[in-house]
Short mmCIF file of C-alpha atoms and ligand atoms in Angstrom, two decimals:
data_model
loop_
_atom_site.label_atom_id
_atom_site.label_comp_id
_atom_site.label_asym_id
_atom_site.label_seq_id
_atom_site.Cartn_x
_atom_site.Cartn_y
_atom_site.Cartn_z
CA MET A 1 -5.04 21.07 22.10
CA THR A 2 -8.08 21.39 19.84
CA LEU A 3 -11.21 20.18 21.54
CA SER A 4 -12.99 19.81 18.24
CA GLN A 5 -10.71 16.89 17.28
CA THR A 6 -12.63 13.70 17.66
CA VAL A 7 -11.56 10.12 17.18
CA ALA A 8 -14.01 7.31 16.57
CA VAL A 9 -12.95 3.98 17.99
CA ILE A 10 -15.06 1.26 16.44
CA GLY A 11 -15.08 -1.94 18.46
CA GLY A 12 -15.07 -1.98 22.26
CA GLY A 13 -12.90 -5.04 22.92
CA PRO A 14 -9.59 -4.79 24.76
CA ALA A 15 -7.87 -3.29 21.68
CA GLY A 16 -10.48 -0.56 21.20
CA LEU A 17 -10.73 0.24 24.89
CA MET A 18 -6.96 0.57 25.19
CA ALA A 19 -6.96 2.84 22.14
CA ALA A 20 -9.68 4.93 23.79
CA GLU A 21 -7.64 5.15 26.98
CA VAL A 22 -4.48 6.37 25.27
CA LEU A 23 -6.42 8.75 23.02
CA SER A 24 -8.40 10.32 25.82
CA ALA A 25 -5.18 10.95 27.76
CA SER A 26 -4.02 13.10 24.85
CA GLY A 27 -7.04 15.37 25.13
CA VAL A 28 -9.01 14.35 22.04
CA GLN A 29 -12.70 13.63 22.27
CA VAL A 30 -13.11 9.88 22.02
CA HIS A 31 -16.26 8.10 20.95
CA VAL A 32 -16.39 4.30 21.20
CA TYR A 33 -18.93 2.56 18.98
CA ASP A 34 -19.84 -1.09 19.32
CA ALA A 35 -22.42 -3.26 17.56
CA MET A 36 -23.34 -5.05 20.76
CA PRO A 37 -25.45 -3.78 23.69
CA SER A 38 -22.29 -3.69 25.84
CA VAL A 39 -18.54 -3.71 25.26
CA GLY A 40 -15.93 -6.33 26.10
CA ARG A 41 -18.05 -9.43 25.67
CA LYS A 42 -15.20 -11.65 24.51
CA PHE A 43 -13.03 -10.26 27.29
CA LEU A 44 -15.72 -11.35 29.74
CA LEU A 45 -15.85 -14.78 28.12
CA ALA A 46 -12.08 -15.05 28.54
CA GLY A 47 -12.79 -14.44 32.23
CA ARG A 48 -14.63 -17.73 32.42
CA GLY A 49 -11.32 -19.47 31.87
CA GLY A 50 -9.65 -17.39 34.60
CA LEU A 51 -8.63 -14.43 32.38
CA ASN A 52 -5.07 -15.17 31.42
CA LEU A 53 -3.97 -11.56 30.98
CA THR A 54 -0.37 -12.07 30.01
CA HIS A 55 2.69 -14.25 30.59
CA SER A 56 5.64 -13.84 32.95
CA GLU A 57 8.33 -15.50 30.79
CA PRO A 58 11.33 -13.39 29.66
CA PHE A 59 10.41 -10.81 27.03
CA ASP A 60 12.48 -12.50 24.34
CA VAL A 61 10.68 -15.80 24.86
CA PHE A 62 7.35 -13.97 25.06
CA MET A 63 8.03 -12.33 21.71
CA SER A 64 9.01 -15.64 20.10
CA ARG A 65 5.37 -16.76 20.46
CA PHE A 66 4.34 -14.38 17.69
CA GLY A 67 6.35 -16.28 15.07
CA GLU A 68 6.56 -14.54 11.73
CA ARG A 69 4.89 -11.37 13.02
CA ARG A 70 7.34 -10.81 15.85
CA ALA A 71 9.14 -8.03 14.01
CA GLN A 72 5.97 -6.00 13.51
CA LEU A 73 4.62 -6.52 17.02
CA GLU A 74 7.82 -6.15 19.01
CA PRO A 75 7.98 -2.32 19.00
CA MET A 76 4.38 -2.18 20.30
CA LEU A 77 4.94 -4.83 22.94
CA ALA A 78 8.19 -3.20 24.01
CA ARG A 79 6.09 -0.17 24.98
CA PHE A 80 3.08 -2.02 26.33
CA GLY A 81 4.07 -5.57 27.20
CA PRO A 82 3.52 -8.10 29.98
CA GLN A 83 4.86 -5.84 32.75
CA GLN A 84 2.73 -2.89 31.60
CA VAL A 85 -0.36 -5.13 31.47
CA ARG A 86 0.18 -6.02 35.11
CA GLU A 87 0.75 -2.38 36.06
CA TRP A 88 -2.33 -1.34 34.11
CA ALA A 89 -4.44 -3.92 35.97
CA ALA A 90 -2.95 -2.79 39.29
CA GLY A 91 -3.84 0.79 38.38
CA LEU A 92 -7.44 -0.36 38.14
CA GLY A 93 -7.23 -1.93 41.59
CA ILE A 94 -6.79 -5.47 40.28
CA GLU A 95 -3.73 -7.35 41.52
CA THR A 96 -2.35 -10.19 39.44
CA PHE A 97 -0.45 -13.37 40.21
CA VAL A 98 1.79 -15.74 38.28
CA GLY A 99 0.31 -19.23 38.00
CA THR A 100 2.41 -22.40 38.01
CA SER A 101 2.72 -22.32 34.23
CA GLY A 102 4.04 -18.74 34.27
CA ARG A 103 0.70 -17.40 33.04
CA VAL A 104 -0.56 -14.23 34.69
CA PHE A 105 -4.11 -13.92 36.04
CA PRO A 106 -6.05 -11.43 38.16
CA THR A 107 -6.02 -12.62 41.75
CA ASP A 108 -9.77 -13.25 41.64
CA MET A 109 -9.48 -14.91 38.16
CA LYS A 110 -12.37 -12.74 36.97
CA ALA A 111 -12.79 -10.33 34.06
CA ALA A 112 -15.90 -8.46 35.20
CA PRO A 113 -14.37 -6.38 38.05
CA LEU A 114 -11.48 -5.37 35.80
CA LEU A 115 -13.75 -4.38 32.92
CA ARG A 116 -16.07 -2.50 35.28
CA ALA A 117 -13.20 -0.48 36.77
CA TRP A 118 -11.78 0.19 33.30
CA LEU A 119 -15.07 1.47 31.89
CA HIS A 120 -15.56 3.62 34.96
CA ARG A 121 -12.15 5.21 34.45
CA LEU A 122 -12.74 5.71 30.71
CA ARG A 123 -16.09 7.39 31.30
CA ALA A 124 -14.55 9.60 33.96
CA ALA A 125 -11.93 10.61 31.38
CA GLY A 126 -14.71 11.73 29.06
CA VAL A 127 -14.85 8.77 26.66
CA GLN A 128 -18.35 8.45 25.25
CA PHE A 129 -19.84 5.06 24.50
CA HIS A 130 -22.36 4.35 21.75
CA MET A 131 -23.73 0.86 22.01
CA ARG A 132 -25.80 -0.96 19.37
CA HIS A 133 -23.96 1.00 16.72
CA ARG A 134 -22.93 -1.40 13.97
CA TRP A 135 -20.48 0.17 11.58
CA LEU A 136 -21.59 -0.65 8.05
CA GLY A 137 -18.18 -0.53 6.43
CA ASP A 138 -19.36 2.31 4.30
CA ALA A 139 -17.41 3.55 1.34
CA SER A 140 -17.10 7.09 2.69
CA LEU A 141 -14.52 6.06 5.23
CA ALA A 142 -11.86 8.20 3.62
CA ALA A 143 -13.91 11.31 4.30
CA ALA A 144 -14.20 10.14 7.90
CA SER A 145 -17.94 10.04 7.60
CA LEU A 146 -18.99 6.79 9.17
CA ARG A 147 -22.28 5.04 8.73
CA PHE A 148 -23.76 3.02 11.58
CA ALA A 149 -26.89 0.92 11.92
CA THR A 150 -28.54 1.84 15.21
CA PRO A 151 -31.85 0.81 16.81
CA THR A 152 -33.32 4.13 15.64
CA GLY A 153 -32.06 3.88 12.07
CA GLU A 154 -28.85 4.81 10.35
CA ALA A 155 -26.53 7.37 11.89
CA LEU A 156 -23.75 9.29 10.16
CA VAL A 157 -20.78 10.21 12.26
CA LYS A 158 -17.85 12.43 11.46
CA ALA A 159 -14.44 11.99 13.02
CA ASP A 160 -10.95 13.33 12.47
CA ALA A 161 -9.48 9.86 12.75
CA VAL A 162 -10.82 6.36 13.13
CA VAL A 163 -9.44 3.38 15.01
CA LEU A 164 -10.90 0.11 13.83
CA ALA A 165 -10.70 -2.59 16.52
CA LEU A 166 -13.35 -4.98 15.27
CA GLY A 167 -11.81 -8.23 16.49
CA GLY A 168 -11.40 -11.50 14.63
CA ALA A 169 -14.06 -13.80 13.26
CA SER A 170 -14.79 -16.21 16.09
CA TRP A 171 -17.68 -16.30 18.54
CA ALA A 172 -19.73 -14.03 16.26
CA ARG A 173 -22.52 -13.94 18.82
CA LEU A 174 -20.24 -11.85 21.03
CA GLY A 175 -19.81 -9.27 18.28
CA SER A 176 -16.69 -10.15 16.30
CA ASP A 177 -18.01 -11.56 13.04
CA GLY A 178 -15.22 -10.69 10.61
CA ALA A 179 -17.74 -8.94 8.33
CA TRP A 180 -15.22 -6.12 7.97
CA ALA A 181 -12.78 -8.19 5.88
CA PRO A 182 -14.44 -7.70 2.46
CA TRP A 183 -15.32 -4.11 3.31
CA LEU A 184 -11.72 -3.19 3.98
CA GLN A 185 -10.54 -5.12 0.95
CA ALA A 186 -12.95 -3.11 -1.18
CA ARG A 187 -11.25 0.02 0.19
CA GLY A 188 -7.86 -1.24 -1.00
CA ILE A 189 -6.69 -2.50 2.41
CA ASP A 190 -5.05 -5.90 1.96
CA VAL A 191 -6.53 -8.58 4.22
CA ALA A 192 -5.04 -12.08 4.62
CA PRO A 193 -7.77 -14.76 4.73
CA LEU A 194 -9.28 -15.16 8.21
CA LEU A 195 -8.50 -18.61 9.60
CA PRO A 196 -9.22 -20.37 12.88
CA ALA A 197 -6.36 -20.24 15.39
CA ASN A 198 -6.19 -22.09 18.69
CA CYS A 199 -8.91 -24.34 17.33
CA GLY A 200 -10.14 -27.91 17.47
CA PHE A 201 -10.07 -30.42 14.62
CA ASP A 202 -12.28 -32.96 12.97
CA GLY A 203 -10.98 -36.34 11.94
CA ALA A 204 -9.45 -38.91 14.25
CA GLY A 205 -11.97 -41.36 12.80
CA TRP A 206 -13.81 -42.19 16.01
CA SER A 207 -16.32 -45.01 15.76
CA GLU A 208 -19.85 -44.27 16.89
CA HIS A 209 -19.20 -46.44 19.91
CA PHE A 210 -16.11 -44.43 20.92
CA ALA A 211 -17.75 -41.07 20.24
CA SER A 212 -20.86 -41.88 22.25
CA ARG A 213 -18.81 -43.17 25.15
CA PHE A 214 -15.90 -40.75 25.30
CA ALA A 215 -16.87 -37.44 23.62
CA GLY A 216 -16.20 -34.69 26.16
CA GLN A 217 -13.68 -36.75 28.11
CA PRO A 218 -10.05 -35.64 28.56
CA PHE A 219 -6.84 -37.36 27.61
CA LYS A 220 -4.75 -36.45 30.63
CA SER A 221 -0.96 -36.65 31.08
CA VAL A 222 -0.38 -37.46 27.44
CA ALA A 223 1.97 -36.01 24.84
CA ILE A 224 1.53 -35.28 21.17
CA SER A 225 4.10 -34.86 18.47
CA PHE A 226 3.73 -33.68 14.93
CA THR A 227 6.17 -32.96 12.15
CA ASP A 228 4.83 -31.16 9.12
CA SER A 229 5.90 -31.77 5.56
CA GLN A 230 8.46 -28.98 5.82
CA GLY A 231 10.08 -30.63 8.83
CA ARG A 232 8.69 -28.22 11.43
CA ARG A 233 8.09 -30.16 14.62
CA PHE A 234 5.78 -29.78 17.60
CA ALA A 235 6.11 -32.03 20.65
CA ARG A 236 4.62 -31.36 24.04
CA LYS A 237 3.00 -32.95 27.08
CA GLY A 238 -0.39 -31.80 28.23
CA GLU A 239 -4.02 -32.67 27.90
CA PHE A 240 -6.85 -32.42 25.43
CA VAL A 241 -10.42 -33.56 24.97
CA ALA A 242 -12.13 -35.97 22.58
CA THR A 243 -15.13 -34.48 20.79
CA ALA A 244 -17.83 -36.32 18.87
CA THR A 245 -15.96 -35.71 15.63
CA GLY A 246 -12.36 -35.13 16.64
CA ILE A 247 -10.23 -33.40 19.26
CA GLU A 248 -9.84 -30.01 20.96
CA GLY A 249 -8.31 -28.48 24.09
CA SER A 250 -5.15 -26.72 25.21
CA LEU A 251 -2.58 -29.19 23.88
CA ILE A 252 -4.27 -29.29 20.48
CA TYR A 253 -4.62 -25.49 20.36
CA ALA A 254 -0.89 -25.21 20.94
CA ALA A 255 -0.22 -27.31 17.83
CA SER A 256 -3.12 -25.93 15.85
CA ALA A 257 -1.31 -23.48 13.55
CA LEU A 258 0.98 -26.22 12.25
CA LEU A 259 -1.86 -28.73 11.95
CA ARG A 260 -4.14 -26.19 10.23
CA ASP A 261 -1.51 -25.22 7.69
CA GLU A 262 -0.62 -28.85 6.96
CA ILE A 263 -4.27 -29.73 6.35
CA ALA A 264 -4.62 -26.73 4.05
CA ALA A 265 -1.56 -27.81 2.08
CA HIS A 266 -2.05 -31.58 2.01
CA GLY A 267 -5.62 -32.37 3.01
CA SER A 268 -4.75 -34.03 6.30
CA ALA A 269 -2.32 -33.96 9.22
CA THR A 270 -1.42 -36.98 11.32
CA LEU A 271 -0.17 -36.41 14.83
CA LEU A 272 1.24 -39.06 17.14
CA LEU A 273 -0.29 -39.49 20.56
CA ASP A 274 1.87 -40.84 23.38
CA LEU A 275 -0.48 -42.26 26.01
CA LEU A 276 2.33 -42.77 28.53
CA PRO A 277 4.91 -40.02 28.03
CA ASP A 278 6.60 -40.73 31.37
CA ARG A 279 7.51 -44.29 30.40
CA SER A 280 10.03 -45.32 27.77
CA ALA A 281 9.07 -47.56 24.85
CA GLU A 282 11.13 -50.36 26.44
CA GLN A 283 9.33 -50.03 29.78
CA VAL A 284 5.97 -50.11 28.02
CA LEU A 285 6.90 -53.15 25.95
CA ALA A 286 8.17 -54.98 29.04
CA ALA A 287 4.94 -54.21 30.91
CA VAL A 288 2.76 -55.31 27.99
CA LYS A 289 4.73 -58.55 27.64
CA HIS A 290 4.68 -59.32 31.34
CA PRO A 291 2.81 -62.61 31.90
CA ARG A 292 -0.77 -61.84 32.77
CA GLY A 293 -2.02 -65.29 33.76
CA ALA A 294 -5.78 -65.55 33.67
CA ARG A 295 -6.30 -61.79 33.68
CA SER A 296 -7.96 -60.14 30.72
CA LEU A 297 -5.84 -57.82 28.56
CA SER A 298 -7.92 -54.87 29.80
CA SER A 299 -7.21 -55.51 33.44
CA HIS A 300 -3.56 -56.23 32.62
CA LEU A 301 -3.20 -52.83 30.90
CA LYS A 302 -5.01 -51.16 33.73
CA SER A 303 -2.99 -52.69 36.53
CA ARG A 304 0.49 -52.60 34.93
CA LEU A 305 0.24 -49.34 32.99
CA GLY A 306 -2.78 -47.51 34.34
CA LEU A 307 -4.39 -47.58 30.91
CA GLU A 308 -8.17 -47.50 31.22
CA GLY A 309 -11.17 -45.46 30.17
CA ILE A 310 -10.56 -43.22 27.18
CA LYS A 311 -6.91 -44.27 26.87
CA ALA A 312 -7.85 -47.95 26.61
CA GLY A 313 -10.74 -46.98 24.33
CA VAL A 314 -8.52 -45.15 21.85
CA LEU A 315 -6.16 -48.14 21.70
CA HIS A 316 -9.06 -50.37 20.72
CA GLU A 317 -10.06 -47.80 18.12
CA ALA A 318 -6.59 -47.73 16.61
CA LEU A 319 -5.78 -51.43 16.68
CA GLY A 320 -8.93 -53.50 16.72
CA ARG A 321 -9.33 -56.71 18.66
CA GLU A 322 -6.67 -58.80 16.88
CA ALA A 323 -3.79 -56.36 16.80
CA MET A 324 -4.40 -55.61 20.49
CA GLN A 325 -3.09 -59.12 21.18
CA ASP A 326 0.27 -58.41 19.51
CA PRO A 327 2.53 -57.06 22.29
CA ALA A 328 4.98 -55.29 19.96
CA GLN A 329 2.22 -53.53 18.04
CA LEU A 330 0.31 -52.71 21.19
CA ALA A 331 3.36 -51.22 22.93
CA ALA A 332 4.32 -49.21 19.84
CA THR A 333 0.81 -47.81 19.56
CA ILE A 334 0.67 -46.86 23.23
CA LYS A 335 3.74 -44.68 22.60
CA ALA A 336 2.80 -43.38 19.14
CA LEU A 337 -0.86 -43.68 18.26
CA PRO A 338 -1.58 -41.94 14.94
CA LEU A 339 -4.53 -39.54 14.85
CA ARG A 340 -5.34 -38.30 11.35
CA LEU A 341 -7.04 -34.92 11.26
CA VAL A 342 -8.78 -33.69 8.14
CA ALA A 343 -10.34 -30.32 8.96
CA THR A 344 -10.27 -27.50 11.47
CA ARG A 345 -13.44 -26.90 13.41
CA PRO A 346 -15.37 -23.87 12.09
CA ILE A 347 -13.73 -20.50 12.73
CA ASP A 348 -16.67 -19.38 14.85
CA GLU A 349 -15.65 -21.92 17.51
CA ALA A 350 -11.99 -20.92 17.57
CA ILE A 351 -10.34 -19.10 20.47
CA SER A 352 -8.78 -16.65 18.04
CA THR A 353 -8.35 -15.74 14.40
CA ALA A 354 -5.28 -15.85 12.20
CA GLY A 355 -5.09 -13.67 9.11
CA GLY A 356 -6.49 -10.16 8.99
CA VAL A 357 -5.26 -6.76 7.87
CA ARG A 358 -1.73 -7.28 6.61
CA PHE A 359 0.97 -5.14 8.22
CA GLU A 360 2.18 -4.37 4.72
CA ALA A 361 -1.09 -2.47 4.20
CA LEU A 362 -0.31 -0.25 7.21
CA ASP A 363 2.42 2.19 8.08
CA GLU A 364 4.52 1.82 11.21
CA VAL A 365 1.84 3.53 13.34
CA LEU A 366 -0.87 1.14 12.07
CA MET A 367 -2.49 3.64 9.70
CA ALA A 368 -3.92 2.13 6.51
CA SER A 369 -1.88 3.40 3.58
CA ALA A 370 -4.94 3.15 1.32
CA VAL A 371 -7.17 5.14 3.69
CA PRO A 372 -5.21 7.79 5.60
CA GLY A 373 -6.72 8.61 8.98
CA VAL A 374 -7.89 5.04 9.53
CA PHE A 375 -5.92 2.94 12.04
CA VAL A 376 -6.28 -0.77 12.72
CA ALA A 377 -5.69 -2.63 16.00
CA GLY A 378 -6.20 -5.89 17.84
CA GLU A 379 -7.08 -9.32 16.60
CA MET A 380 -8.17 -7.99 13.22
CA LEU A 381 -4.49 -7.52 12.37
CA ASP A 382 -2.67 -10.36 10.64
CA TRP A 383 -0.90 -12.08 13.52
CA GLU A 384 -1.55 -15.12 15.65
CA ALA A 385 -0.23 -16.52 18.89
CA PRO A 386 -0.95 -19.45 21.18
CA THR A 387 -3.05 -19.16 24.29
CA GLY A 388 -1.14 -17.97 27.35
CA GLY A 389 -2.08 -14.31 27.61
CA TYR A 390 -0.40 -13.36 24.31
CA LEU A 391 -3.69 -12.55 22.59
CA LEU A 392 -4.92 -10.01 25.12
CA THR A 393 -1.48 -8.46 25.60
CA ALA A 394 -0.91 -7.95 21.87
CA SER A 395 -4.48 -6.74 21.33
CA MET A 396 -4.04 -4.07 23.98
CA ALA A 397 -0.51 -3.20 22.84
CA SER A 398 -1.69 -2.66 19.26
CA GLY A 399 -4.67 -0.64 20.50
CA ALA A 400 -2.26 1.66 22.31
CA ALA A 401 -0.02 1.84 19.22
CA ALA A 402 -2.91 2.72 16.90
CA ALA A 403 -3.96 5.45 19.34
CA ARG A 404 -0.44 6.89 19.36
CA GLY A 405 -0.57 6.79 15.57
CA ALA A 406 -3.83 8.71 15.50
CA ILE A 407 -2.46 11.27 17.99
CA LYS A 408 0.54 11.79 15.75
CA GLN A 409 -1.64 12.08 12.65
CA LEU A 410 -3.76 14.74 14.37
CA GLY A 411 -0.62 16.65 15.20
CA LEU A 412 -1.17 16.52 18.96
C1 LIG B 1 -13.31 -18.63 24.89
C2 LIG B 1 -12.20 -17.63 24.76
C3 LIG B 1 -11.28 -17.47 25.80
C4 LIG B 1 -10.22 -16.58 25.67
N1 LIG B 1 -9.34 -16.47 26.71
C5 LIG B 1 -8.26 -15.66 26.56
C6 LIG B 1 -7.32 -15.53 27.63
O1 LIG B 1 -7.50 -16.07 28.72
N2 LIG B 1 -6.21 -14.76 27.40
C7 LIG B 1 -5.99 -14.11 26.21
O2 LIG B 1 -4.96 -13.44 26.05
N3 LIG B 1 -6.92 -14.15 25.22
C8 LIG B 1 -8.03 -14.92 25.38
N4 LIG B 1 -8.96 -14.98 24.36
C9 LIG B 1 -8.75 -14.14 23.17
C10 LIG B 1 -9.08 -12.67 23.44
O3 LIG B 1 -10.32 -12.57 24.12
C11 LIG B 1 -9.13 -11.90 22.11
O4 LIG B 1 -7.92 -12.09 21.42
C12 LIG B 1 -9.36 -10.41 22.34
O5 LIG B 1 -10.63 -10.18 22.93
C13 LIG B 1 -9.27 -9.62 21.04
O6 LIG B 1 -9.50 -8.27 21.32
P1 LIG B 1 -10.02 -7.25 20.23
O7 LIG B 1 -10.29 -5.99 20.97
O8 LIG B 1 -9.09 -7.22 19.09
O9 LIG B 1 -11.38 -7.87 19.67
P2 LIG B 1 -12.73 -8.28 20.43
O10 LIG B 1 -12.51 -8.50 21.86
O11 LIG B 1 -13.28 -9.39 19.62
O12 LIG B 1 -13.65 -6.97 20.28
C14 LIG B 1 -14.12 -6.54 19.02
C15 LIG B 1 -15.33 -5.66 19.22
O13 LIG B 1 -15.70 -5.12 17.97
C16 LIG B 1 -17.12 -5.09 17.88
N5 LIG B 1 -17.51 -5.07 16.47
C17 LIG B 1 -17.23 -6.00 15.51
N6 LIG B 1 -17.74 -5.62 14.33
C18 LIG B 1 -18.35 -4.41 14.53
C19 LIG B 1 -19.03 -3.51 13.68
N7 LIG B 1 -19.21 -3.72 12.39
N8 LIG B 1 -19.51 -2.36 14.23
C20 LIG B 1 -19.33 -2.07 15.54
N9 LIG B 1 -18.69 -2.91 16.39
C21 LIG B 1 -18.19 -4.06 15.89
C22 LIG B 1 -17.54 -6.34 18.62
O14 LIG B 1 -18.88 -6.26 19.05
C23 LIG B 1 -16.54 -6.41 19.76
O15 LIG B 1 -17.02 -5.76 20.91
C24 LIG B 1 -10.06 -15.83 24.48
C25 LIG B 1 -11.00 -15.96 23.45
C26 LIG B 1 -12.06 -16.85 23.58
C27 LIG B 1 -13.04 -16.98 22.45
#
């Protein structure tokens, strides 16, 4: 062991912190640099939603969520996967539980105690933290001489290896701004365009009346289906939210990669919304046609089908007053209401980022072929996955893998 070997980990999100953990266990001196005043800000934000750490489904199903990048990620996740995430949390004194959907959360659903315990353990292991150090993507990376903007001016840092774990390009105010993409490209590291993943969409064509009345309200117990122009199909029950200009929320995020790619290829994507997924088309038609006497159509739909509020509102949006009176058209629209989406919401609002450093630009231990000694981990790599704990698990797994790569490179 050579104590003079130092590794700079740039970016203190879950990927960088996991890299620091694995590196420090090997005996190298680890320095973590982060642009923000404190590390793990997006991790803490994830805690607001309960901190979905990982997923309990069988490993093969878990891996299928990574789509085209499964092959590259599988070796890393085989070493540090869902079970290891739970053991790692337990090692920090944080027990986890499996929610009804199979998602795994800390028992207290919070990120702060876990992050606190983790940082405590890292510091105790000798990891040194340098906050408010913004790496400037300097051209002297190859010589492992790194330039940082700090509150007291620029600092030059030397390291024997570097792990970049700079995150994606969403929620820039928490630190991950994607500024690294052109810098790495200029160094000959191929970067796929950064795109929003698990994002909302604009379109849907809401009237001002609908938007002012229903923006922020959920569509509950609905289903959406979408088939793209290549025949790939998404269909699922769930819920989502109307926004002033479109739609967002868990069910939409789940379909967002397909919708995003279809919009990029064809300018729009039209999904079908089923307002009553638990009733067949025949049942809906029969209920719509049922004599309603003196009752208004609205109260008929409410009493026979439970359609009111935002669900009734969206039917009016889609059909207009006249077509609402046509039972066949009304029933068909209740089961398959078209929503045409024309744009993703800006990447800064997205839960995660697709695109990033292409695996083809890295060797099997995540070292950049164009810049030996530089390793890349976390969301800045070119993979994407739905929500469900896959993002944190793969970020940490790749952080651990990059660290193992650096250890190997240093001959330890
Ligand atoms: C609202 C929300 C909820 C989420 N909930 C979940 C969830 O429940 N489960 C889940 O699995 N995932 C969730 N995610 C996604 C998950 O948080 C991210 O995928 C994960 O944090 C990525 O880890 P990372 O370490 O790669 O990057 P990040 O966590 O983004 O960390 C990158 C770090 O790099 C630093 N940095 C960037 N540029 C520089 C620079 N030039 N110099 C120095 N430092 C720099 C940043 O300040 C930041 O600290 C959520 C995301 C959001 C936005």
